[in-house]
CSV table of C-alpha atoms in Angstrom, one decimal:
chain,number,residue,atom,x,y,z
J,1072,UNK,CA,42.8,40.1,141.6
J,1073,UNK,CA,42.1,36.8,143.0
J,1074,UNK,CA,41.7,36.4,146.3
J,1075,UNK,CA,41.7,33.5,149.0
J,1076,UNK,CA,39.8,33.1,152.2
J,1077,UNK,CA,40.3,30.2,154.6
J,1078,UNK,CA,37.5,29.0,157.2
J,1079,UNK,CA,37.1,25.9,159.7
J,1080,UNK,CA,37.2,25.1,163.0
J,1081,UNK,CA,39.6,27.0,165.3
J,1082,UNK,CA,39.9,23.8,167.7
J,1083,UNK,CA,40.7,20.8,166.8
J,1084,UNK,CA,40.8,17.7,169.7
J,1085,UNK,CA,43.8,15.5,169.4
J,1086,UNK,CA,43.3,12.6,167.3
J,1087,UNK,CA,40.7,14.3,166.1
J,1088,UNK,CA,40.4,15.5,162.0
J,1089,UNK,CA,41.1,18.8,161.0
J,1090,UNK,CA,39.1,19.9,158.1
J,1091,UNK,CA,39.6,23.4,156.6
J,1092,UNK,CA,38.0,24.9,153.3
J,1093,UNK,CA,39.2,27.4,151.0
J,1094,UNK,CA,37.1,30.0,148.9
J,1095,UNK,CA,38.7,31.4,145.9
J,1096,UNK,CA,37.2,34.8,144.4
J,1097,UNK,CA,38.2,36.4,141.3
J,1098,UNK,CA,39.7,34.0,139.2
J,1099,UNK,CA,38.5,30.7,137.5
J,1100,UNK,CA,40.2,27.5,139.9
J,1101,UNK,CA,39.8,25.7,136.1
J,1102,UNK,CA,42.7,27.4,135.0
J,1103,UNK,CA,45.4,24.6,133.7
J,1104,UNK,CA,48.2,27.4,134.9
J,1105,UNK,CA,47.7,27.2,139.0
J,1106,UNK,CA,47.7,24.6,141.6
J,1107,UNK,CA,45.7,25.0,145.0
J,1108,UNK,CA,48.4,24.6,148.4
J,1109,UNK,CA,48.1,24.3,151.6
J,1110,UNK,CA,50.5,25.8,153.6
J,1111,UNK,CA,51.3,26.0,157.2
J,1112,UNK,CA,53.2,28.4,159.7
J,1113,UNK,CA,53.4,26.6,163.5
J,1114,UNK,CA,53.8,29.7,166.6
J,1115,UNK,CA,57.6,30.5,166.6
J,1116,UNK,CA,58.4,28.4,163.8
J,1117,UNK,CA,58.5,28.6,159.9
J,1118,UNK,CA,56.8,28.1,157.0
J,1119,UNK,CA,55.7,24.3,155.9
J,1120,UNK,CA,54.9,23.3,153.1
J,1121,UNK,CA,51.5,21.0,153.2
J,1122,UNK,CA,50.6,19.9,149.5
J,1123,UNK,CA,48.9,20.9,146.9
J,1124,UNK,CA,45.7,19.8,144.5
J,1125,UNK,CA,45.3,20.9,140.8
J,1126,UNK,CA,41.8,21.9,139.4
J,1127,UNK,CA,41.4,18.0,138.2
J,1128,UNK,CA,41.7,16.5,141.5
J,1129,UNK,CA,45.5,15.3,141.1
J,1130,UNK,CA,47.3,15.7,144.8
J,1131,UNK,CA,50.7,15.8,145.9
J,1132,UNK,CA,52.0,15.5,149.6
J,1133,UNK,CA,54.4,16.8,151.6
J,1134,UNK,CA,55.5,13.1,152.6
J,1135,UNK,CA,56.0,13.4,156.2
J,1136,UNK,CA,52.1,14.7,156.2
J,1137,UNK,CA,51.0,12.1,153.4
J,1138,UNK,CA,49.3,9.4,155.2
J,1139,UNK,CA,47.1,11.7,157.1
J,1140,UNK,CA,46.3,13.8,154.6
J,1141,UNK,CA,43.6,14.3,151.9
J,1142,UNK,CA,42.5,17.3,149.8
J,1143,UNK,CA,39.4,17.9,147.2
J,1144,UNK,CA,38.9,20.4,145.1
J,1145,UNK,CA,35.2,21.8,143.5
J,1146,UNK,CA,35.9,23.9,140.8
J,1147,UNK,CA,32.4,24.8,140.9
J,1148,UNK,CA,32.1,26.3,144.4
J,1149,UNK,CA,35.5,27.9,143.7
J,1150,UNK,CA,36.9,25.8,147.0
J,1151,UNK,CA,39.3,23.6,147.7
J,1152,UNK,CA,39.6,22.1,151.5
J,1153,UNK,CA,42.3,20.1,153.4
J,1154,UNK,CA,42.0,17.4,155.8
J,1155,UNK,CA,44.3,15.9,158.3
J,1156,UNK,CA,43.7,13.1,160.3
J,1157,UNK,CA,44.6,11.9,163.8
J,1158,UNK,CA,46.1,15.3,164.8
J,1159,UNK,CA,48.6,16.2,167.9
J,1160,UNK,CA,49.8,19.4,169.4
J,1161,UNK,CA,52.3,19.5,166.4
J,1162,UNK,CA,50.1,20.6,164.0
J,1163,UNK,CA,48.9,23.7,165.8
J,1164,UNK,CA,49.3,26.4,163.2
J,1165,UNK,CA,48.1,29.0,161.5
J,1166,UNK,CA,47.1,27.3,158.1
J,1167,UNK,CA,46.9,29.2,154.5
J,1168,UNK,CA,45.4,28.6,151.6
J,1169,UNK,CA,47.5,29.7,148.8
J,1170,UNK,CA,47.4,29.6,144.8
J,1171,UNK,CA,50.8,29.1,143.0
J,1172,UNK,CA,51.5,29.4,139.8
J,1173,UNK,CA,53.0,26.3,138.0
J,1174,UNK,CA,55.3,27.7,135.8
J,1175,UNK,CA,57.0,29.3,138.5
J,1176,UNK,CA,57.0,27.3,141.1
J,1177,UNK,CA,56.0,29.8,143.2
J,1178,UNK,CA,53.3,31.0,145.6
J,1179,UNK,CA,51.4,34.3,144.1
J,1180,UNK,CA,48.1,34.8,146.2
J,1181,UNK,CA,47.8,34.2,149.8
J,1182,UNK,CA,44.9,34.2,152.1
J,1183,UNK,CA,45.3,35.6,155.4
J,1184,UNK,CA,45.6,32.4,157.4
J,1185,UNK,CA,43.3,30.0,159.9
J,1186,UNK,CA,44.5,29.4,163.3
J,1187,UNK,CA,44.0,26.1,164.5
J,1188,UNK,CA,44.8,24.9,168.0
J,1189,UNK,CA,44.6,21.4,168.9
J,1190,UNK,CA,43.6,21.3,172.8
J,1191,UNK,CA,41.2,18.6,174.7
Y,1133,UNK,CA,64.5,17.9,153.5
Y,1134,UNK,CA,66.1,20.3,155.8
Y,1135,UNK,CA,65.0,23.7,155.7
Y,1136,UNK,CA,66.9,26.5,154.0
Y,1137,UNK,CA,68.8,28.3,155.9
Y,1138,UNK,CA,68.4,32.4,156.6
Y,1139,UNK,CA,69.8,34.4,159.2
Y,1140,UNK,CA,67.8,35.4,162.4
Y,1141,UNK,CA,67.4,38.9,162.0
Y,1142,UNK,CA,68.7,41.2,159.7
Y,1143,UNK,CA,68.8,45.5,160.5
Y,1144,UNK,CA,69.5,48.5,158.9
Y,1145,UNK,CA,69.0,52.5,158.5
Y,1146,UNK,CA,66.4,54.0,156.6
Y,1147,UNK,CA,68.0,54.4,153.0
Y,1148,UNK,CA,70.7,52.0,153.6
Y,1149,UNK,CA,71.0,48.3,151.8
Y,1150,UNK,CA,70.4,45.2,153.1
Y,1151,UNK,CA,70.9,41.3,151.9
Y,1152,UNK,CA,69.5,38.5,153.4
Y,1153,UNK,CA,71.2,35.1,152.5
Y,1154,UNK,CA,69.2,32.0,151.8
Y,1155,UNK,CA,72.1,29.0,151.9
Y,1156,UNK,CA,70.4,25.2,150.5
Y,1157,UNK,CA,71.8,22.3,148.7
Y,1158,UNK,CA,72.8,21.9,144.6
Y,1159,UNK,CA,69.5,19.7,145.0
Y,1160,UNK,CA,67.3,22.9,145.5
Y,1161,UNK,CA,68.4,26.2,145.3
Y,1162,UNK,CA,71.6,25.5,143.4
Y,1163,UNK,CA,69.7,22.9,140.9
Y,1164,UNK,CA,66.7,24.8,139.8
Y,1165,UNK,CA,65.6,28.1,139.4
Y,1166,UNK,CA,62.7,28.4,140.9
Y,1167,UNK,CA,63.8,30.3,144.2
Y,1168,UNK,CA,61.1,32.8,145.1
Y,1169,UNK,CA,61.4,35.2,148.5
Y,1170,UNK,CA,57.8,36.4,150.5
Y,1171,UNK,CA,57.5,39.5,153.2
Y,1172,UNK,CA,55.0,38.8,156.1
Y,1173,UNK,CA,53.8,41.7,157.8
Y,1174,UNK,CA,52.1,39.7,161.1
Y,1175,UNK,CA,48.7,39.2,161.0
Y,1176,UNK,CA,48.5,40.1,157.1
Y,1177,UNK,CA,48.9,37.3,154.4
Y,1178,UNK,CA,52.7,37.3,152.6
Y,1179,UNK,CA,53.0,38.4,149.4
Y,1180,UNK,CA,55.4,37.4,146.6
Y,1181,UNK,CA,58.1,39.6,146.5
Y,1182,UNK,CA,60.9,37.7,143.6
Y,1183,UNK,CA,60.3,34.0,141.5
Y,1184,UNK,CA,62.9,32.7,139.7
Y,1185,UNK,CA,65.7,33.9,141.6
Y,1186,UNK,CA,65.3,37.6,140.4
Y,1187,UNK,CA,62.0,37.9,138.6
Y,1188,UNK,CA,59.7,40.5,140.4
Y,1189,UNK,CA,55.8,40.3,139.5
Y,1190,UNK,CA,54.4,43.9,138.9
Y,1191,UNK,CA,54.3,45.8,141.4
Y,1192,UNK,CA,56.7,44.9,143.5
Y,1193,UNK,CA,59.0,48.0,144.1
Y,1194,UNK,CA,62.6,47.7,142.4
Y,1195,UNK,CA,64.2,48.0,145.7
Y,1196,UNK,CA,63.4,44.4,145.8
Y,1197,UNK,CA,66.0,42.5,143.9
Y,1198,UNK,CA,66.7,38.5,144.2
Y,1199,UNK,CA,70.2,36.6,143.4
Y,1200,UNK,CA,71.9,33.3,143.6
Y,1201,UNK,CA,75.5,31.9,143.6
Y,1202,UNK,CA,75.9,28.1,143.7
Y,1203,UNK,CA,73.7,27.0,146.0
Y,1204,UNK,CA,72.9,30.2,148.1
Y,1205,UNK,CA,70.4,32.5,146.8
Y,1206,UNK,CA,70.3,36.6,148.2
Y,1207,UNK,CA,67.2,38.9,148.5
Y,1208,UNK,CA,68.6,42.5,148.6
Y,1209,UNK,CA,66.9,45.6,150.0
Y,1210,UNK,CA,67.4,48.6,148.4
Y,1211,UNK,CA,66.7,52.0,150.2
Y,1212,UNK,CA,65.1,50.2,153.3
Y,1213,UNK,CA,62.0,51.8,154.2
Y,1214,UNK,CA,60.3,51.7,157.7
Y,1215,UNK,CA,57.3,49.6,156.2
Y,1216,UNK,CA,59.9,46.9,155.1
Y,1217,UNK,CA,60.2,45.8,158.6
Y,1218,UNK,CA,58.7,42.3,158.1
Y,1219,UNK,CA,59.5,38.8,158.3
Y,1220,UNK,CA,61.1,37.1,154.8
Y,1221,UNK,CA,61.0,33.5,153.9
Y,1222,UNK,CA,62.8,32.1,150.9
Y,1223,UNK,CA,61.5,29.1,148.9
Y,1224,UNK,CA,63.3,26.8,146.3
Y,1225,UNK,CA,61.6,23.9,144.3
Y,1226,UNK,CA,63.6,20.6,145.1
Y,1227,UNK,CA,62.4,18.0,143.2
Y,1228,UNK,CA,59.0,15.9,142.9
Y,1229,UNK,CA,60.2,13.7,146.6
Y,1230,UNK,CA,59.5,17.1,148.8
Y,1231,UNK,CA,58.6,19.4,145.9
Y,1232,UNK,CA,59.2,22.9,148.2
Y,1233,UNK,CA,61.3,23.6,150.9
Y,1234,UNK,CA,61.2,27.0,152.8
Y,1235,UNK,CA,63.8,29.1,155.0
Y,1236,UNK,CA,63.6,29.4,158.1
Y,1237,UNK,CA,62.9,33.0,157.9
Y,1238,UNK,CA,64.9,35.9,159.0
Y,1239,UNK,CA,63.0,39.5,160.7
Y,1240,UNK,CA,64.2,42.8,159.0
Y,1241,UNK,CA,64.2,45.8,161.9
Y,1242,UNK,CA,64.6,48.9,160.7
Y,1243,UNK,CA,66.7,51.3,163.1
């Protein structure tokens, strides 16, 4: 049973950088089968989609994030981490770390979310 | 990409049926089948309830059941139980521009 455990700041300044890690238990992150998202959840509002890293370092963007965005992966540590640059109130959110399985296109282990305010 | 759209809130009896409607686009839900449905429980993490429309991993309960017709996809609740009170989000791969697009969620009460 694999599971996911998000940690980073829980305040972020504005125009600040958010930066958030990811520790993955119980299953190898080497797998060629998964990818590693990000996804996000602001108060009152929906699920986002963020992006997503595979085990070799390839990245794909949600594009309306892209060009603050960045992700890495170590699939030695078994962690993956996100990072957003110049941040405003809208990305307050609780943020989750989640494995998905590529065959499927779909999202199969979650960890139990981050919340980050962004406040001066 | 817009967001798929779910109803608000969706409310029934213990034992009773319900269906919550996920309505996208013949570019994501009605073009691939990769439409998946979650259940959040606040302050727990969601878990995977149906992927590919109407596949459900093991252990999922059979109550659970997943559908689609053209480009609206259905999650359906058999036998509601109390601890199916939750929040439900569907999902649909649309593409490589904005690979995954959720709905914007709908709350199940149970009366």
């Amino acid at each position: 049973q694999v599971h996911l455990q998000e940690s980073g700041p829980g305040l972020v300044r504005p125009s600040q950088t958010l930066s958030l890690s990811c520790a993955v238990s119980g299953d190898s992150m080497s797998s060629p089968d998964y990818y590693w998202n990000w996804i996000r959840q602001p108060p009152g509002k929906g699920l986002e989609w963020i992006g997503y890293i595979y085990s070799n370092g390839n990245t794909y963007f949600n594009p309306s994030l892209k060009s603050r965005l960045s992700m890495s992966v170590d699939t030695s540590r078994s962690q993956f981490s996100l990072r957003l640059n110049s941040v405003t109130a809208a990305d307050a959110a609780v943020y989750y770390c989640v494995r998905g399985i590529i065959v499927h296109r779909d999202f199969d282990s979650w960890g139990q979310g981050a919340l980050v305010t962004v406040s001066s | 990409q817009s967001a798929l759209t779910q109803p608000r809130s969706v409310s029934g009896s213990p034992g009773q049926s319900v269906t919550i409607s996920c309505t996208g686009t013949s570019s994501d839900v009605g073009l691939y089948n990769y439409v998946s449905w979650y259940q959040h429980h606040p302050g727990r993490a969601p878990t995977l309830l149906i992927y590919d429309v109407s596949e459900r991993p093991s252990g999922v309960p059979d109550r659970f059941s997943g559908s689609r017709s053209d480009n609206t996809a259905s999650l359906t609740i058999s036998g509601l139980q109390v601890e199916d009170e939750a929040e439900y989000y569907c999902c649909a791969y649309a593409g490589s521009y904005v690979p995954f697009v959720f709905g914007t969620g709908s709350q199940v009460s149970v009366l």
